[in-house]
Amino acid sequence: MDTVKPKKNPFSLQLDPELFKPASDEEKAQVVTQRESVSFMRDAMRRLVHNRMAMVCLVILVVITLIAIIVPMIYPYTYTQQDVTAKYLRPFQYSAKEQARIAAGQKVFPHIMGTDNLGRDYAIRVIYGTRISLMVGFISALIVVIIGILYGAISGYFGGRVDLIMMRIVDIIYSLPDVLIVILLSVAIKDFISTSKNDLIVRLGAGMISIFIVFGLLYWVGMARQVRGQILSIKEQEYVMASKAAGASAMYIIFKHMIPNCISVIIITAAMQIPSAIFTESFLSFVGMGVSIPMPSLGSLASDARSGLTSYPYMLLFPALTIFLIVLSFNLLGNGLRDAFDPKLRS
Amino acid sequence: MNEPVLVEVKNLKRYFPVNTGFLRTTPLKAVDDVSFTIGRGETLGLVGESGCGKSTVGRTILHLYKPTAGEVIFDGKTVGPGTIKEFRRRAQIVFQDPYSSLNPRLTVADIVGEPLDVNKLCKTRKERTERVRELLATVGISSEQMTRYAHEFSGGQRQRIGIARALASRPEFIVCDEPVSALDVSIQAQVVNMFEDLQSQFGLSYLFIAHDLSVVKHISSRIAVMYLGHIVEIAGANELYRHAVHPYTVSLLSAVPVPDPERARASHRIVLEGDVPSPLHMPSGCPFRTRCSRATAKCAESCPQLEEVAPGHMAACLEL
Ligand SMILES: Nc1ncnc2c1ncn2[C@@H]1O[C@H](COP(=O)(O)OP(=O)(O)OP(=O)(O)O)[C@@H](O)[C@H]1O
Ligand SMILES: [Mg+2]
């Protein structure tokens, strides 16, 4: 290649023949190894991991959940254990009896958050309350996901008159005031609960059971609407028609094509559902409609703390802070999930 | 038309209910009384302006839309609840939009394998993989790309994947709904050629839909021209090119670019006046009369039926 190239005018369109040499095997190999094939799910996860705020919230929630699950198993006090000699201890304070035991060389686990009016360890009660709140959040999310997806998918897929009737039912349910229903229901099922032999039902109490029933009855409508809207737009996609042309059944199309394409909406709606359920439960427990004593909930703890607010303000602080942390983290995580799964919606 | 008939469409109608006010619907006559036949191994081209109901014809034949009236006879049997399962396996469709026709959540192997799964055509996992590999090879996609997702392919490649899916259940009849309209001109020819190769390889019959005559010219043995839900003229491809009689076909033909400049200068382009009427408010009588230069008072009175003007050449016009 020693031929003298004519001098190039920078504005001429004259092309360099060097650029048109056939590619070497090496270069070809480079083109063949393309970037790794990524599924939508993995792509979204990558975006989520890069969202620092969401990851911090996720870590906080995981830590809180682990504490709520594990600590009650190994903690030396239980949430019902009373000690009248140890009422209203401040954090890390010991009662006279406990001090005597320490003096005698025994080890006494400190009351990290003090004790309440009946001398129960406050820390374990807050942790137990957190457990209840998280349980309410997750169970209501589960109910919402299952009922909402099925209802929304069926309504959207079949469309027409089926859709019309199903969505009018949703409209009616949407307009029911949830707090009112909880109050009515818990009054109505109180008798039934008191005669029940099932230990768990008795322990949860009428308030809690009716909270779950009400969440199951009312809260899925938001999810059903979201899923239906999504299904309606997916239904118009030609790949659904191709599947139908191949002979696929309605159930096959719903589960193989439609629900996987709704997954972003489902995850986002469920993540937003959890804090709102936790908040409703706390609120209901606060006004005395939630868990029954002696079981604590963050809402009932906060309510109990009101009476001694001036002398023991920390008793309100702990449960309130926990609710705040849980609800805020879930909301921020929900935002992160929305950004990760639906990048187009990002504001 | 000497081949035995594979698909016979008889008086097919498809109306869409359209909301035109509170609790009131008006039928939109997307396809109104269409009849034709397609022989084994034959290609029938279907052309017409956008919105004239071509896709609706294709989808209604495949019973993806429930026919409002009329019937489809496939290989001697009327398609109905008893025969639909087999019909679904033997008749397939390739769509216009290579983007919305592949599910973005599935890998190519799962997209192409879907008809195999649905119809339980493969007994083992291995057999399925083999078959998918073979199908992809048929349309020129390398099998290393099987595990990739649809969004990683170009429009032309996606259309090939859509074709591989349509071939999976070894159909005899494929509705090709503007399969090349969304592609680059350079790729259009490749894909059209591929359709022809596949036809000779597998003995396929096509209903080949396009919105202009130049695309269907190469591939069709017969061509049907559609206007506002009606078939206005149907004839052998050469016959239609040389002796089109319906004023609408004549105007369509005048819009086809002619490669020979002498002839191009001699012919003059007929530009249709006015817009296509809304299918919700069809003109009375002949649907084309509002834009027809030859229309007379008679045309408003009755809708012309297809009549034979030459052997195998039918047209629906009162002024012939
Ligand atoms: N699902 C539907 N619901 C209501 N109206 C419809 C529906 N599908 C099609 N139509 C109407 O039917 C008519 C014919 O539509 P179709 O899609 O068959 O036209 P086309 O000839 O395929 O057009 P194009 O060349 O743009 O694809 C149009 O007026 C359209 O608005
Ligand atoms: Mg179309």
XYZ file of C-alpha atoms and ligand atoms in Angstrom:
699
model
C 0.000 0.000 0.000
C 2.664 2.430 -0.981
C 0.726 4.282 -3.624
C 0.787 7.957 -3.004
C -2.611 9.147 -2.001
C -3.767 12.401 -3.546
C -3.798 15.216 -1.045
C -7.150 15.423 0.638
C -9.216 18.495 0.537
C -11.062 18.558 3.889
C -14.289 19.539 2.150
C -14.185 16.995 -0.636
C -16.237 13.846 -0.443
C -13.291 11.792 -1.615
C -13.240 8.577 0.414
C -10.260 6.801 1.821
C -9.993 3.318 0.267
C -8.457 2.104 3.531
C -11.904 2.334 5.095
C -13.238 -0.263 2.707
C -10.878 -3.105 3.394
C -12.623 -6.376 4.201
C -12.894 -6.955 7.949
C -10.349 -9.276 9.495
C -11.505 -12.382 11.354
C -10.710 -10.667 14.611
C -12.951 -7.729 13.821
C -15.716 -10.047 12.750
C -15.464 -11.962 15.996
C -15.857 -8.694 17.848
C -19.130 -7.950 16.146
C -20.442 -11.437 16.838
C -19.970 -11.218 20.593
C -22.726 -8.761 21.188
C -23.722 -7.453 24.551
C -25.420 -9.821 26.917
C -29.081 -10.344 26.283
C -31.098 -8.698 29.039
C -34.616 -9.424 30.051
C -36.907 -6.617 31.083
C -36.904 -7.821 34.680
C -33.131 -7.762 34.966
C -32.985 -4.368 33.360
C -35.458 -2.981 35.907
C -33.543 -4.560 38.782
C -30.375 -2.917 37.547
C -32.076 0.452 37.516
C -33.437 -0.148 41.002
C -30.025 -1.074 42.412
C -28.631 2.161 41.019
C -31.286 4.182 42.844
C -29.544 4.951 46.137
C -32.605 6.283 47.952
C -34.638 3.189 47.137
C -31.816 0.893 48.191
C -31.427 2.663 51.548
C -35.163 2.276 52.135
C -34.997 -1.361 51.148
C -32.185 -1.997 53.626
C -34.096 -0.200 56.386
C -37.186 -2.277 55.681
C -35.257 -5.536 55.592
C -33.589 -4.683 58.909
C -36.910 -3.727 60.513
C -38.542 -6.903 59.198
C -35.717 -9.103 60.451
C -35.830 -7.446 63.867
C -39.594 -7.933 64.007
C -39.251 -11.606 63.152
C -36.148 -12.650 65.058
C -35.936 -10.494 68.175
C -39.155 -11.750 69.839
C -37.774 -15.283 69.633
C -34.591 -14.555 71.568
C -35.622 -11.621 73.705
C -35.679 -12.324 77.465
C -38.989 -10.488 78.032
C -42.367 -11.154 76.459
C -44.933 -8.555 75.535
C -47.395 -9.752 78.185
C -44.924 -10.190 81.032
C -45.828 -7.713 83.784
C -43.750 -6.572 86.725
C -45.610 -4.169 89.026
C -42.409 -3.208 90.729
C -40.973 -1.956 87.463
C -43.603 0.526 86.229
C -42.666 3.457 84.078
C -38.948 2.864 83.953
C -36.993 5.131 81.716
C -34.796 3.648 79.002
C -31.923 1.616 80.506
C -33.242 2.216 84.031
C -33.534 -0.742 86.422
C -36.178 -1.258 89.062
C -35.150 -1.672 92.722
C -35.671 -5.431 92.476
C -33.545 -5.681 89.373
C -30.793 -3.597 90.943
C -30.759 -5.997 93.850
C -30.366 -8.893 91.421
C -27.516 -7.152 89.671
C -25.860 -6.525 93.033
C -26.213 -10.245 93.717
C -24.161 -10.867 90.591
C -27.035 -11.881 88.267
C -27.233 -10.570 84.738
C -30.348 -8.519 83.988
C -31.199 -7.530 80.452
C -31.744 -3.751 80.309
C -35.095 -2.230 79.328
C -33.856 -0.515 76.213
C -36.964 1.620 75.866
C -38.023 1.439 79.502
C -41.294 -0.084 80.687
C -44.945 0.887 80.496
C -47.657 1.478 83.079
C -47.920 -2.253 83.885
C -44.177 -2.768 84.036
C -43.984 -4.512 80.644
C -40.782 -4.113 78.673
C -41.550 -1.395 76.137
C -38.970 -2.394 73.539
C -40.505 -5.818 72.962
C -43.943 -4.272 72.775
C -42.822 -1.848 70.088
C -41.151 -4.709 68.203
C -44.300 -6.767 68.496
C -46.347 -3.843 67.309
C -44.039 -3.524 64.322
C -44.575 -7.187 63.620
C -48.341 -6.672 63.599
C -48.063 -3.629 61.359
C -45.824 -5.372 58.849
C -48.048 -8.421 58.890
C -51.056 -6.258 58.130
C -49.130 -4.559 55.341
C -47.926 -7.736 53.681
C -51.125 -9.720 54.083
C -53.219 -6.890 52.704
C -50.802 -6.547 49.789
C -51.129 -10.274 49.154
C -54.927 -10.129 49.212
C -54.894 -7.094 46.973
C -52.509 -8.691 44.499
C -54.425 -11.952 44.198
C -57.956 -10.574 44.003
C -56.995 -7.433 42.090
C -55.067 -9.231 39.370
C -57.652 -11.917 38.750
C -60.566 -9.508 38.785
C -58.844 -6.883 36.648
C -57.515 -9.427 34.176
C -60.870 -11.111 33.665
C -62.688 -7.801 33.328
C -60.165 -6.382 30.872
C -59.774 -9.541 28.820
C -63.426 -10.309 28.267
C -64.400 -6.667 27.886
C -67.836 -5.621 26.691
C -70.740 -6.304 28.996
C -68.684 -8.377 31.460
C -66.298 -5.464 31.839
C -69.117 -2.984 32.233
C -70.763 -4.914 35.078
C -67.510 -5.785 36.820
C -66.298 -2.211 36.716
C -69.599 -0.850 38.068
C -69.149 -3.196 41.043
C -65.661 -1.767 41.485
C -67.075 1.750 41.396
C -69.549 0.885 44.129
C -66.879 -0.694 46.326
C -64.608 2.244 45.688
C -67.162 4.611 47.133
C -67.584 2.697 50.421
C -65.843 4.389 53.363
C -63.351 1.844 54.711
C -63.213 3.090 58.314
C -66.973 2.940 58.637
C -67.048 -0.618 57.309
C -64.306 -1.683 59.717
C -66.276 -0.296 62.656
C -69.522 -1.917 61.550
C -67.847 -5.238 60.809
C -65.917 -5.440 64.047
C -69.121 -4.847 65.991
C -70.914 -7.424 63.889
C -68.338 -10.186 64.262
C -67.492 -9.574 67.901
C -69.950 -12.215 69.125
C -68.750 -14.724 66.631
C -65.143 -14.185 67.677
C -65.811 -14.524 71.383
C -67.276 -17.998 70.890
C -64.489 -19.118 68.579
C -62.219 -21.880 69.811
C -59.402 -20.970 67.465
C -56.610 -19.500 69.535
C -55.217 -17.284 66.787
C -58.584 -15.733 66.016
C -59.196 -14.988 69.673
C -55.785 -13.501 70.085
C -56.078 -11.297 67.018
C -59.465 -10.093 68.171
C -62.490 -8.782 66.337
C -60.833 -5.542 65.336
C -57.908 -7.202 63.598
C -60.014 -9.808 61.831
C -62.344 -7.164 60.512
C -59.379 -5.119 59.341
C -58.213 -8.069 57.252
C -61.707 -8.724 55.938
C -62.141 -5.102 55.019
C -58.795 -4.946 53.264
C -59.755 -8.088 51.416
C -63.134 -6.647 50.501
C -62.220 -3.103 49.653
C -58.581 -2.537 48.879
C -58.216 -4.671 45.788
C -60.266 -2.295 43.669
C -57.368 0.057 42.992
C -55.258 -2.848 41.800
C -58.129 -4.256 39.734
C -58.557 -0.918 37.970
C -54.858 -0.593 37.244
C -54.559 -4.141 35.937
C -57.683 -3.806 33.824
C -56.398 -0.618 32.196
C -53.126 -2.311 31.402
C -54.831 -5.425 30.040
C -57.062 -3.319 27.816
C -54.029 -1.802 26.133
C -52.177 -5.124 25.901
C -55.254 -6.721 24.369
C -54.826 -4.522 21.318
C -51.263 -5.727 20.809
C -50.824 -8.019 17.865
C -48.883 -10.625 19.812
C -52.063 -11.379 21.733
C -53.880 -11.848 18.474
C -51.051 -14.055 17.207
C -51.397 -16.206 20.287
C -55.127 -16.455 19.702
C -54.485 -17.359 16.082
C -52.210 -20.157 17.267
C -55.154 -21.543 19.216
C -54.255 -20.416 22.731
C -56.994 -20.389 25.362
C -58.052 -17.274 27.258
C -56.299 -18.467 30.420
C -53.089 -19.173 28.506
C -53.129 -15.685 27.009
C -53.901 -14.034 30.345
C -51.146 -15.839 32.228
C -48.517 -15.999 29.507
C -48.876 -12.645 27.811
C -51.004 -10.274 29.804
C -50.036 -10.630 33.455
C -46.271 -10.682 32.747
C -46.720 -7.441 30.852
C -48.609 -5.960 33.818
C -45.890 -6.851 36.288
C -44.619 -3.280 36.640
C -48.047 -1.945 37.445
C -48.638 -4.798 39.885
C -45.364 -4.312 41.735
C -45.779 -0.562 41.942
C -49.396 -0.707 43.101
C -48.618 -3.401 45.689
C -45.659 -1.427 47.037
C -47.876 1.626 47.440
C -50.618 -0.491 49.002
C -48.481 -1.698 51.910
C -47.864 1.673 53.595
C -51.476 2.730 53.179
C -52.663 -0.500 54.835
C -50.135 -0.072 57.646
C -51.286 3.453 58.133
C -54.975 2.501 58.202
C -54.298 -0.240 60.733
C -52.305 2.137 62.958
C -55.042 4.674 62.729
C -57.768 2.176 63.581
C -55.743 0.808 66.490
C -55.128 4.339 67.639
C -58.845 5.021 67.890
C -59.334 1.651 69.571
C -60.773 -0.356 66.679
C -57.731 -2.453 65.872
C -55.896 -5.146 67.837
C -57.324 -6.257 71.150
C -55.332 -6.052 74.388
C -52.857 -7.237 75.419
C -51.544 -7.499 71.888
C -49.739 -4.282 70.967
C -49.801 -2.490 67.674
C -47.906 0.632 66.819
C -51.167 2.552 66.692
C -52.460 1.328 70.069
C -49.053 1.934 71.692
C -49.108 5.502 70.461
C -52.640 5.880 71.725
C -51.738 4.523 75.185
C -48.748 6.833 75.344
C -50.971 9.871 75.013
C -52.098 9.748 78.657
C -48.595 10.164 80.004
C -47.386 12.409 77.254
C -45.964 15.136 79.480
C -44.046 12.803 81.792
C -43.015 10.093 79.349
C -42.829 11.633 75.879
C -40.457 8.896 74.621
C -43.320 6.400 74.894
C -45.033 8.173 72.038
C -41.793 8.773 70.218
C -40.812 5.122 69.727
C -43.959 3.778 68.040
C -44.519 7.011 66.119
C -40.970 6.963 64.819
C -41.320 3.342 63.773
C -44.540 4.003 61.843
C -42.912 7.005 60.252
C -39.856 5.010 59.220
C -41.849 2.094 57.818
C -44.364 4.175 55.890
C -41.757 6.568 54.536
C -39.443 3.757 53.464
C -42.234 1.904 51.699
C -43.336 5.030 49.897
C -39.845 5.917 48.751
C -39.187 2.321 47.741
C -42.449 2.403 45.809
C -41.263 5.500 43.969
C -37.972 3.779 43.220
C -39.812 0.736 41.886
C -41.959 2.936 39.706
C -38.906 4.623 38.248
C -37.194 1.293 37.714
C -40.115 -0.530 36.149
C -41.682 2.305 34.256
C -38.875 4.587 33.139
C -41.267 6.501 30.909
C -43.247 7.702 33.940
C -40.213 9.216 35.618
C -40.829 12.864 36.316
C -57.803 -20.925 -11.112
C -57.257 -24.573 -11.791
C -56.067 -25.474 -8.287
C -58.538 -27.105 -5.907
C -60.128 -24.541 -3.608
C -58.638 -24.364 -0.098
C -60.397 -21.359 1.379
C -63.847 -20.224 0.392
C -65.226 -17.028 1.868
C -68.974 -16.632 1.503
C -70.823 -13.355 2.124
C -68.539 -12.483 5.006
C -69.578 -9.469 7.084
C -68.007 -7.876 10.084
C -69.604 -4.905 11.806
C -68.029 -3.167 14.785
C -70.417 -1.597 17.240
C -69.275 1.995 17.704
C -70.526 4.183 20.538
C -72.246 7.166 19.004
C -73.807 8.643 22.081
C -75.113 7.694 25.464
C -75.945 3.966 25.430
C -76.282 4.028 21.660
C -74.174 2.141 19.182
C -74.087 2.267 15.426
C -72.646 -0.629 13.444
C -69.466 0.281 11.596
C -69.530 -1.875 8.487
C -65.817 -2.626 8.211
C -66.449 -5.611 5.933
C -69.742 -5.831 4.122
C -70.595 -8.914 2.131
C -67.290 -10.149 0.810
C -66.922 -13.416 -1.115
C -63.921 -15.013 -2.807
C -61.953 -18.226 -2.999
C -58.294 -19.057 -2.660
C -56.879 -22.167 -4.321
C -54.286 -24.496 -2.865
C -50.822 -23.032 -3.366
C -52.307 -19.829 -4.738
C -51.742 -16.248 -3.647
C -54.645 -13.851 -3.635
C -53.546 -10.239 -3.347
C -55.912 -7.884 -1.504
C -55.398 -4.183 -2.060
C -57.193 -1.031 -1.063
C -56.726 2.264 0.715
C -55.961 2.475 4.396
C -59.072 1.852 6.468
C -61.042 0.033 3.779
C -61.215 -3.123 5.896
C -58.393 -5.304 4.556
C -57.054 -6.296 7.969
C -60.580 -6.905 9.165
C -61.180 -9.301 6.257
C -58.000 -11.220 7.122
C -58.770 -11.402 10.813
C -62.398 -12.308 10.317
C -61.453 -15.141 7.972
C -59.219 -16.495 10.726
C -62.069 -15.988 13.212
C -59.931 -13.671 15.310
C -62.943 -11.410 14.969
C -66.267 -13.138 15.135
C -67.965 -12.819 11.740
C -71.197 -10.825 11.932
C -72.538 -12.942 9.102
C -71.305 -15.271 6.408
C -69.069 -18.287 6.560
C -65.573 -19.477 5.830
C -65.141 -22.923 4.325
C -61.667 -24.319 4.808
C -60.710 -27.472 2.933
C -64.364 -28.372 2.463
C -65.417 -27.827 6.083
C -67.212 -24.788 7.462
C -65.146 -23.187 10.207
C -67.165 -23.329 13.401
C -66.929 -24.455 17.022
C -66.229 -28.050 16.028
C -63.512 -27.344 13.489
C -61.888 -24.240 14.939
C -59.122 -26.083 16.769
C -57.825 -27.757 13.664
C -58.379 -24.606 11.621
C -56.193 -22.620 14.044
C -53.356 -25.026 13.409
C -53.735 -25.025 9.633
C -54.299 -21.291 9.095
C -51.944 -18.631 10.387
C -51.277 -14.911 10.171
C -48.290 -12.591 9.768
C -48.871 -9.072 11.045
C -48.079 -5.659 9.709
C -46.319 -4.203 12.723
C -43.153 -6.130 13.574
C -42.962 -4.267 16.895
C -46.307 -4.966 18.483
C -46.529 -8.484 17.059
C -43.776 -9.939 19.273
C -44.160 -10.035 23.046
C -41.235 -8.052 24.516
C -41.089 -10.322 27.574
C -40.403 -13.533 25.675
C -37.287 -14.886 24.049
C -37.290 -15.672 20.359
C -37.401 -19.387 21.143
C -40.557 -18.931 23.204
C -42.204 -16.717 20.609
C -41.581 -19.154 17.784
C -42.327 -22.131 20.038
C -45.700 -20.811 21.169
C -47.812 -22.502 18.477
C -45.915 -25.717 19.231
C -46.768 -25.454 22.932
C -50.368 -24.441 22.408
C -51.071 -27.227 19.942
C -48.846 -29.694 21.839
C -46.918 -30.485 18.681
C -43.666 -31.429 20.392
C -43.394 -34.191 22.921
C -40.051 -33.401 24.459
C -38.149 -30.249 25.280
C -35.381 -31.343 22.938
C -37.711 -31.889 20.024
C -39.138 -28.416 20.555
C -35.695 -26.793 20.582
C -34.809 -28.691 17.407
C -37.973 -27.567 15.665
C -37.498 -23.933 16.713
C -33.926 -24.056 15.438
C -35.146 -25.453 12.140
C -37.854 -22.788 11.814
C -35.419 -19.985 12.517
C -33.010 -21.408 9.971
C -35.842 -21.406 7.426
C -36.261 -17.656 7.804
C -32.545 -16.935 8.070
C -32.108 -16.244 11.793
C -29.127 -17.963 13.351
C -29.898 -20.308 16.218
C -27.425 -18.556 18.542
C -29.970 -15.770 18.690
C -32.681 -18.034 20.080
C -32.275 -16.836 23.650
C -32.458 -13.168 22.784
C -35.449 -10.929 23.327
C -37.465 -9.498 20.486
C -36.441 -5.911 21.156
C -32.861 -6.771 20.297
C -33.701 -7.302 16.630
C -34.244 -5.002 13.677
C -37.616 -4.584 11.979
C -36.746 -6.975 9.161
C -35.470 -9.616 11.567
C -38.561 -9.237 13.726
C -40.748 -9.779 10.719
C -38.790 -12.959 9.971
C -39.370 -14.142 13.526
C -43.087 -13.443 13.049
C -42.991 -15.525 9.881
C -41.194 -18.367 11.678
C -43.935 -18.322 14.305
C -46.608 -18.494 11.619
C -44.839 -21.488 10.044
C -44.428 -23.376 13.326
C -47.648 -25.364 13.207
C -47.065 -26.314 9.540
C -50.044 -24.337 8.242
C -51.417 -24.554 4.717
C -52.850 -21.061 4.589
C -51.309 -17.813 5.822
C -52.904 -14.385 5.934
C -50.093 -11.904 5.302
C -51.423 -8.580 6.592
C -49.209 -5.958 4.967
C -46.127 -7.886 6.064
C -43.703 -5.549 4.332
C -45.346 -2.127 4.741
C -43.370 -1.298 7.863
C -40.026 -2.306 6.352
C -37.357 -0.479 4.415
C -37.713 -0.710 0.677
C -34.430 -2.648 0.430
C -35.665 -5.238 2.902
C -39.155 -5.385 1.430
C -37.896 -7.222 -1.630
C -36.001 -9.739 0.510
C -39.043 -10.519 2.604
C -41.356 -10.769 -0.402
C -38.899 -13.162 -2.020
C -38.819 -15.179 1.163
C -42.599 -15.483 1.067
C -42.333 -16.814 -2.470
C -39.618 -19.319 -1.523
C -41.634 -20.546 1.431
C -44.653 -20.939 -0.793
C -42.873 -23.190 -3.239
C -41.143 -25.061 -0.411
C -44.253 -25.798 1.665
C -47.058 -25.388 -0.877
C -48.605 -22.537 1.081
C -51.644 -20.499 0.091
C -51.581 -16.791 0.890
C -54.011 -13.996 1.302
C -51.504 -11.219 0.705
C -52.730 -7.831 1.879
C -51.130 -4.572 0.747
C -52.245 -1.023 0.304
C -50.738 -0.510 -3.108
C -50.649 -2.571 -6.219
C -46.908 -2.494 -6.824
C -46.163 -4.834 -3.918
C -48.783 -7.485 -4.669
C -47.997 -7.487 -8.384
C -44.973 -9.761 -7.971
C -46.407 -12.282 -5.641
C -50.097 -12.655 -6.490
C -51.692 -14.836 -9.095
C -55.022 -13.092 -8.579
C -55.810 -9.719 -7.077
C -58.920 -8.434 -5.303
C -59.473 -4.690 -4.955
C -61.338 -3.451 -1.917
C -63.128 -0.195 -1.276
C -65.025 0.660 1.923
C -65.653 -2.898 2.990
C -66.638 -4.144 -0.467
C -64.692 -6.002 -3.111
C -65.078 -3.940 -6.263
C -62.994 -5.956 -8.680
C -61.248 -9.305 -8.697
C -59.215 -10.823 -11.532
C -56.002 -12.583 -12.455
C -52.990 -10.342 -11.821
C -52.107 -9.832 -15.483
C -55.709 -9.406 -16.524
C -56.196 -6.773 -13.830
C -53.121 -4.865 -14.945
C -54.099 -4.842 -18.587
C -57.861 -4.637 -18.548
C -59.011 -3.115 -15.278
C -62.599 -1.996 -15.659
C -63.700 -0.601 -12.317
C -63.042 3.146 -12.084
C -61.456 2.698 -8.657
C -58.998 0.063 -9.892
C -58.172 2.237 -12.875
C -57.303 5.133 -10.595
C -55.198 2.866 -8.366
C -53.321 1.553 -11.382
C -52.604 5.025 -12.639
C -50.808 5.662 -9.347
C -48.414 2.737 -9.805
C -45.053 4.036 -11.042
C -44.290 2.809 -14.539
C -40.649 1.948 -15.249
C -40.915 2.772 -18.957
C -40.733 6.578 -19.456
C -42.475 6.402 -22.850
C -45.468 4.697 -21.388
C -45.300 6.816 -18.269
C -45.678 9.963 -20.333
C -48.509 8.502 -22.326
C -50.509 7.475 -19.269
C -51.852 10.182 -17.046
C -52.467 9.885 -13.385
C -56.054 9.895 -12.240
C -56.275 11.642 -8.912
C -59.392 10.782 -6.942
C -61.313 13.739 -5.682
C -62.650 14.045 -2.170
C -62.021 11.866 0.841
C -63.015 8.318 1.575
C -66.453 8.520 3.216
C -66.576 7.390 6.837
C -67.621 3.748 7.062
C -70.150 4.898 9.660
C -71.990 6.947 7.058
C -71.847 4.858 3.918
C -73.201 6.447 0.772
C -76.370 4.821 -0.528
C -76.021 2.501 -3.495
C -72.507 2.102 -4.824
C -69.939 2.910 -2.084
C -67.575 4.491 -4.613
C -70.068 6.814 -6.271
C -69.103 9.908 -4.210
C -65.650 9.925 -5.810
C -66.397 8.320 -9.140
C -66.112 10.344 -12.324
C -68.607 8.085 -14.083
C -71.282 8.126 -11.403
C -74.872 8.699 -12.483
C -78.166 8.974 -10.656
C -78.620 5.208 -11.015
C -75.542 4.589 -8.840
C -77.219 6.044 -5.760
C -80.083 3.592 -5.971
C -78.639 0.129 -5.749
C -75.366 -1.416 -4.681
C -73.742 -3.121 -7.669
C -72.906 -6.816 -7.319
C -69.790 -8.506 -8.666
C -70.457 -9.609 -12.236
C -68.258 -11.469 -14.640
C -66.861 -9.171 -17.329
C -64.415 -11.704 -18.748
C -63.626 -15.305 -17.713
C -62.326 -15.160 -14.123
C -62.640 -11.379 -14.056
C -65.401 -9.866 -11.954
C -66.225 -6.250 -11.251
C -68.963 -4.454 -9.339
C -70.005 -1.406 -11.326
C -73.305 -0.445 -12.898
C -71.692 1.598 -15.638
C -69.977 -1.250 -17.513
N -61.606 -3.264 16.739
C -62.252 -2.311 16.037
N -63.269 -1.615 16.578
C -63.921 -0.663 15.884
N -63.632 -0.325 14.616
C -62.637 -0.980 14.004
C -61.884 -2.000 14.681
N -60.944 -2.472 13.828
C -61.101 -1.772 12.690
N -62.106 -0.876 12.781
C -62.575 0.016 11.722
O -62.817 -0.757 10.594
C -62.377 -0.095 9.427
C -61.427 -0.992 8.658
O -60.238 -1.181 9.409
P -59.036 -2.096 8.931
O -58.018 -2.095 10.008
O -59.552 -3.411 8.502
O -58.497 -1.306 7.688
P -57.238 -1.622 6.767
O -57.749 -1.690 5.399
O -56.520 -2.805 7.293
O -56.369 -0.337 6.948
P -54.770 -0.204 6.990
O -54.290 -0.240 5.582
O -54.560 1.130 7.623
O -54.250 -1.329 7.819
C -61.730 1.202 9.872
O -62.656 2.247 9.668
C -61.487 1.009 11.334
O -61.664 2.220 12.014
Mg -54.543 -3.134 8.175
